[in-house]
Amino acid sequence: MSISLGHTVPDFTATATGGTELTLSALRGQQVVVYFYPRANTPGCTTEGGDFRDHKASFDAANTVIIGVSRDGIRAQENFKAKQGFNFALISDKDETVCQLFGVIKLKKLYGKEHLGIERSTFLIDTEGKLAREWRGVKVKGHVDEVLEAAQALHVGE
């Protein structure tokens, strides 16, 4: 099962920070940014999360919820969120259910060794639960600005 632009994203429920279960369909009526990052407390992931944190008020104004997802355990996610002051939910996807749904697990190389890992990716879902935009193989610098622009344009168009 994979997602495609213009189609409804299949519903999922996942363990999120704050001792909550987050269900995608419960967010209908709001736009949703789901961004996948390889690992909590690493430089690129910290920068990306910080950029989302720093632009949260603008995302809120565009009726857009931010959700971060990685394969880290919930304790690591809670620590990452607290340490960085993130003002949005982080999902612990240890079993890769959400990662598989969005097709973000890729063969990667690190120090000459191949392994399966999360390809940094972001998805913008509209108020009806349809995939409006996707960014795969993301470079952190300037990315959140681009996602915010897309969210604002989508919000104006609704």
mmCIF file of C-alpha atoms in Angstrom:
data_model
loop_
_atom_site.group_PDB
_atom_site.id
_atom_site.type_symbol
_atom_site.label_atom_id
_atom_site.label_comp_id
_atom_site.label_asym_id
_atom_site.label_seq_id
_atom_site.Cartn_x
_atom_site.Cartn_y
_atom_site.Cartn_z
ATOM 1 C CA MET A 1 0.000 0.000 0.000
ATOM 2 C CA SER A 2 1.483 3.322 -0.995
ATOM 3 C CA ILE A 3 0.250 6.867 -1.129
ATOM 4 C CA SER A 4 -0.070 9.054 -4.204
ATOM 5 C CA LEU A 5 -0.812 12.702 -4.887
ATOM 6 C CA GLY A 6 -4.488 13.619 -4.937
ATOM 7 C CA HIS A 7 -5.554 10.421 -3.170
ATOM 8 C CA THR A 8 -6.691 9.932 0.420
ATOM 9 C CA VAL A 9 -3.866 8.932 2.740
ATOM 10 C CA PRO A 10 -4.801 5.667 4.513
ATOM 11 C CA ASP A 11 -5.618 6.206 8.162
ATOM 12 C CA PHE A 12 -3.114 5.250 10.839
ATOM 13 C CA THR A 13 -2.816 5.401 14.612
ATOM 14 C CA ALA A 14 0.599 5.654 16.234
ATOM 15 C CA THR A 15 2.201 6.256 19.624
ATOM 16 C CA ALA A 16 3.099 9.914 20.029
ATOM 17 C CA THR A 17 4.840 12.056 22.626
ATOM 18 C CA GLY A 18 2.856 13.140 25.646
ATOM 19 C CA GLY A 19 1.558 9.616 26.225
ATOM 20 C CA THR A 20 -0.944 9.902 23.388
ATOM 21 C CA GLU A 21 -2.101 7.879 20.434
ATOM 22 C CA LEU A 22 -2.290 10.007 17.307
ATOM 23 C CA THR A 23 -4.826 9.075 14.606
ATOM 24 C CA LEU A 24 -4.595 10.780 11.226
ATOM 25 C CA SER A 25 -8.354 10.807 10.552
ATOM 26 C CA ALA A 26 -8.931 12.684 13.840
ATOM 27 C CA LEU A 27 -7.119 15.648 12.258
ATOM 28 C CA ARG A 28 -9.552 16.038 9.329
ATOM 29 C CA GLY A 29 -10.539 19.657 8.843
ATOM 30 C CA GLN A 30 -6.918 20.680 9.355
ATOM 31 C CA GLN A 31 -3.980 20.378 6.995
ATOM 32 C CA VAL A 32 -1.280 18.043 8.237
ATOM 33 C CA VAL A 33 2.471 18.075 7.643
ATOM 34 C CA VAL A 34 4.009 14.670 8.314
ATOM 35 C CA TYR A 35 7.792 14.811 8.185
ATOM 36 C CA PHE A 36 10.096 11.816 8.508
ATOM 37 C CA TYR A 37 13.608 12.143 9.906
ATOM 38 C CA PRO A 38 16.309 9.484 10.304
ATOM 39 C CA ARG A 39 17.180 9.809 14.002
ATOM 40 C CA ALA A 40 16.480 11.980 17.046
ATOM 41 C CA ASN A 41 19.275 14.172 18.408
ATOM 42 C CA THR A 42 21.382 14.165 15.241
ATOM 43 C CA PRO A 43 22.468 17.469 13.673
ATOM 44 C CA GLY A 44 20.251 17.510 10.546
ATOM 45 C CA CYS A 45 17.197 16.221 12.398
ATOM 46 C CA THR A 46 17.687 18.756 15.198
ATOM 47 C CA THR A 47 17.963 21.599 12.679
ATOM 48 C CA GLU A 48 14.898 20.466 10.736
ATOM 49 C CA GLY A 49 12.803 20.056 13.892
ATOM 50 C CA GLY A 50 13.970 23.452 15.124
ATOM 51 C CA ASP A 51 12.901 25.057 11.846
ATOM 52 C CA PHE A 52 9.413 23.527 12.171
ATOM 53 C CA ARG A 53 9.299 24.652 15.838
ATOM 54 C CA ASP A 54 10.306 28.207 14.934
ATOM 55 C CA HIS A 55 7.634 28.439 12.206
ATOM 56 C CA LYS A 56 4.817 26.754 14.154
ATOM 57 C CA ALA A 57 2.790 29.963 14.591
ATOM 58 C CA SER A 58 2.790 30.436 10.808
ATOM 59 C CA PHE A 59 1.723 26.823 10.277
ATOM 60 C CA ASP A 60 -1.029 27.318 12.882
ATOM 61 C CA ALA A 61 -2.226 30.394 10.994
ATOM 62 C CA ALA A 62 -2.458 28.224 7.861
ATOM 63 C CA ASN A 63 -4.578 25.639 9.776
ATOM 64 C CA THR A 64 -1.725 23.133 9.588
ATOM 65 C CA VAL A 65 -0.668 20.555 12.197
ATOM 66 C CA ILE A 66 2.973 19.394 12.270
ATOM 67 C CA ILE A 67 3.916 15.792 13.080
ATOM 68 C CA GLY A 68 7.467 14.422 13.151
ATOM 69 C CA VAL A 69 8.126 10.692 12.670
ATOM 70 C CA SER A 70 11.182 8.498 13.175
ATOM 71 C CA ARG A 71 11.949 4.916 14.215
ATOM 72 C CA ASP A 72 13.259 6.066 17.595
ATOM 73 C CA GLY A 73 11.545 4.701 20.703
ATOM 74 C CA ILE A 74 9.065 6.857 22.572
ATOM 75 C CA ARG A 75 11.551 7.684 25.358
ATOM 76 C CA ALA A 76 14.063 8.986 22.800
ATOM 77 C CA GLN A 77 11.279 11.005 21.130
ATOM 78 C CA GLU A 78 10.163 12.475 24.480
ATOM 79 C CA ASN A 79 13.767 13.443 25.322
ATOM 80 C CA PHE A 80 14.349 14.947 21.852
ATOM 81 C CA LYS A 81 11.133 16.964 22.078
ATOM 82 C CA ALA A 82 11.911 18.248 25.595
ATOM 83 C CA LYS A 83 15.574 19.035 24.866
ATOM 84 C CA GLN A 84 14.731 21.001 21.696
ATOM 85 C CA GLY A 85 11.504 22.584 22.949
ATOM 86 C CA PHE A 86 9.493 21.166 20.057
ATOM 87 C CA ASN A 87 5.901 22.400 20.122
ATOM 88 C CA PHE A 88 4.394 19.576 18.062
ATOM 89 C CA ALA A 89 3.949 15.805 18.374
ATOM 90 C CA LEU A 90 6.645 13.275 17.537
ATOM 91 C CA ILE A 91 5.649 9.733 16.595
ATOM 92 C CA SER A 92 7.654 6.662 17.582
ATOM 93 C CA ASP A 93 7.427 4.288 14.610
ATOM 94 C CA LYS A 94 9.663 1.442 15.796
ATOM 95 C CA ASP A 95 7.698 -1.138 13.801
ATOM 96 C CA GLU A 96 7.890 1.088 10.671
ATOM 97 C CA THR A 97 4.113 0.946 10.036
ATOM 98 C CA VAL A 98 3.867 4.656 9.200
ATOM 99 C CA CYS A 99 7.235 4.650 7.390
ATOM 100 C CA GLN A 100 6.071 1.778 5.150
ATOM 101 C CA LEU A 101 2.754 3.513 4.449
ATOM 102 C CA PHE A 102 4.608 6.566 3.117
ATOM 103 C CA GLY A 103 7.373 4.525 1.464
ATOM 104 C CA VAL A 104 10.269 6.297 3.181
ATOM 105 C CA ILE A 105 12.448 3.285 4.111
ATOM 106 C CA LYS A 106 15.319 3.236 1.612
ATOM 107 C CA LEU A 107 18.681 1.548 1.202
ATOM 108 C CA LYS A 108 21.269 4.060 2.412
ATOM 109 C CA LYS A 109 25.054 4.104 2.640
ATOM 110 C CA LEU A 110 26.937 5.257 5.705
ATOM 111 C CA TYR A 111 30.710 4.950 5.892
ATOM 112 C CA GLY A 112 30.626 2.525 2.975
ATOM 113 C CA LYS A 113 28.095 0.197 4.597
ATOM 114 C CA GLU A 114 24.568 -0.246 3.287
ATOM 115 C CA HIS A 115 21.603 -0.264 5.634
ATOM 116 C CA LEU A 116 17.873 0.396 5.522
ATOM 117 C CA GLY A 117 16.911 3.758 6.956
ATOM 118 C CA ILE A 118 14.493 6.637 6.700
ATOM 119 C CA GLU A 119 14.901 8.894 3.687
ATOM 120 C CA ARG A 120 14.230 12.424 4.968
ATOM 121 C CA SER A 121 10.799 13.179 3.505
ATOM 122 C CA THR A 122 7.836 15.495 4.094
ATOM 123 C CA PHE A 123 4.171 15.166 3.130
ATOM 124 C CA LEU A 124 1.409 17.782 3.114
ATOM 125 C CA ILE A 125 -2.106 16.419 3.551
ATOM 126 C CA ASP A 126 -5.148 18.620 2.855
ATOM 127 C CA THR A 127 -8.186 19.128 5.119
ATOM 128 C CA GLU A 128 -9.986 16.200 3.470
ATOM 129 C CA GLY A 129 -7.108 13.784 4.101
ATOM 130 C CA LYS A 130 -5.740 13.788 0.540
ATOM 131 C CA LEU A 131 -2.034 14.018 -0.242
ATOM 132 C CA ALA A 132 -1.430 17.507 -1.636
ATOM 133 C CA ARG A 133 2.395 17.638 -1.846
ATOM 134 C CA GLU A 134 5.402 15.455 -1.157
ATOM 135 C CA TRP A 135 9.097 16.119 -0.802
ATOM 136 C CA ARG A 136 11.493 13.157 -0.858
ATOM 137 C CA GLY A 137 15.248 13.114 -0.351
ATOM 138 C CA VAL A 138 14.956 16.424 1.496
ATOM 139 C CA LYS A 139 17.881 18.735 2.149
ATOM 140 C CA VAL A 140 17.267 20.531 5.458
ATOM 141 C CA LYS A 141 18.355 24.070 4.533
ATOM 142 C CA GLY A 142 15.339 26.114 3.397
ATOM 143 C CA HIS A 143 13.032 23.083 3.380
ATOM 144 C CA VAL A 144 10.611 24.224 6.095
ATOM 145 C CA ASP A 145 10.137 27.570 4.304
ATOM 146 C CA GLU A 146 9.108 25.671 1.169
ATOM 147 C CA VAL A 147 6.671 23.466 3.116
ATOM 148 C CA LEU A 148 5.191 26.522 4.848
ATOM 149 C CA GLU A 149 4.675 28.275 1.496
ATOM 150 C CA ALA A 150 2.849 25.204 0.165
ATOM 151 C CA ALA A 151 0.697 24.966 3.319
ATOM 152 C CA GLN A 152 -0.206 28.658 3.109
ATOM 153 C CA ALA A 153 -1.073 28.408 -0.598
ATOM 154 C CA LEU A 154 -3.213 25.322 0.022
ATOM 155 C CA HIS A 155 -4.965 27.026 2.951
ATOM 156 C CA VAL A 156 -5.802 30.089 0.822
ATOM 157 C CA GLY A 157 -7.155 27.819 -1.904
ATOM 158 C CA GLU A 158 -9.546 25.980 0.435
#
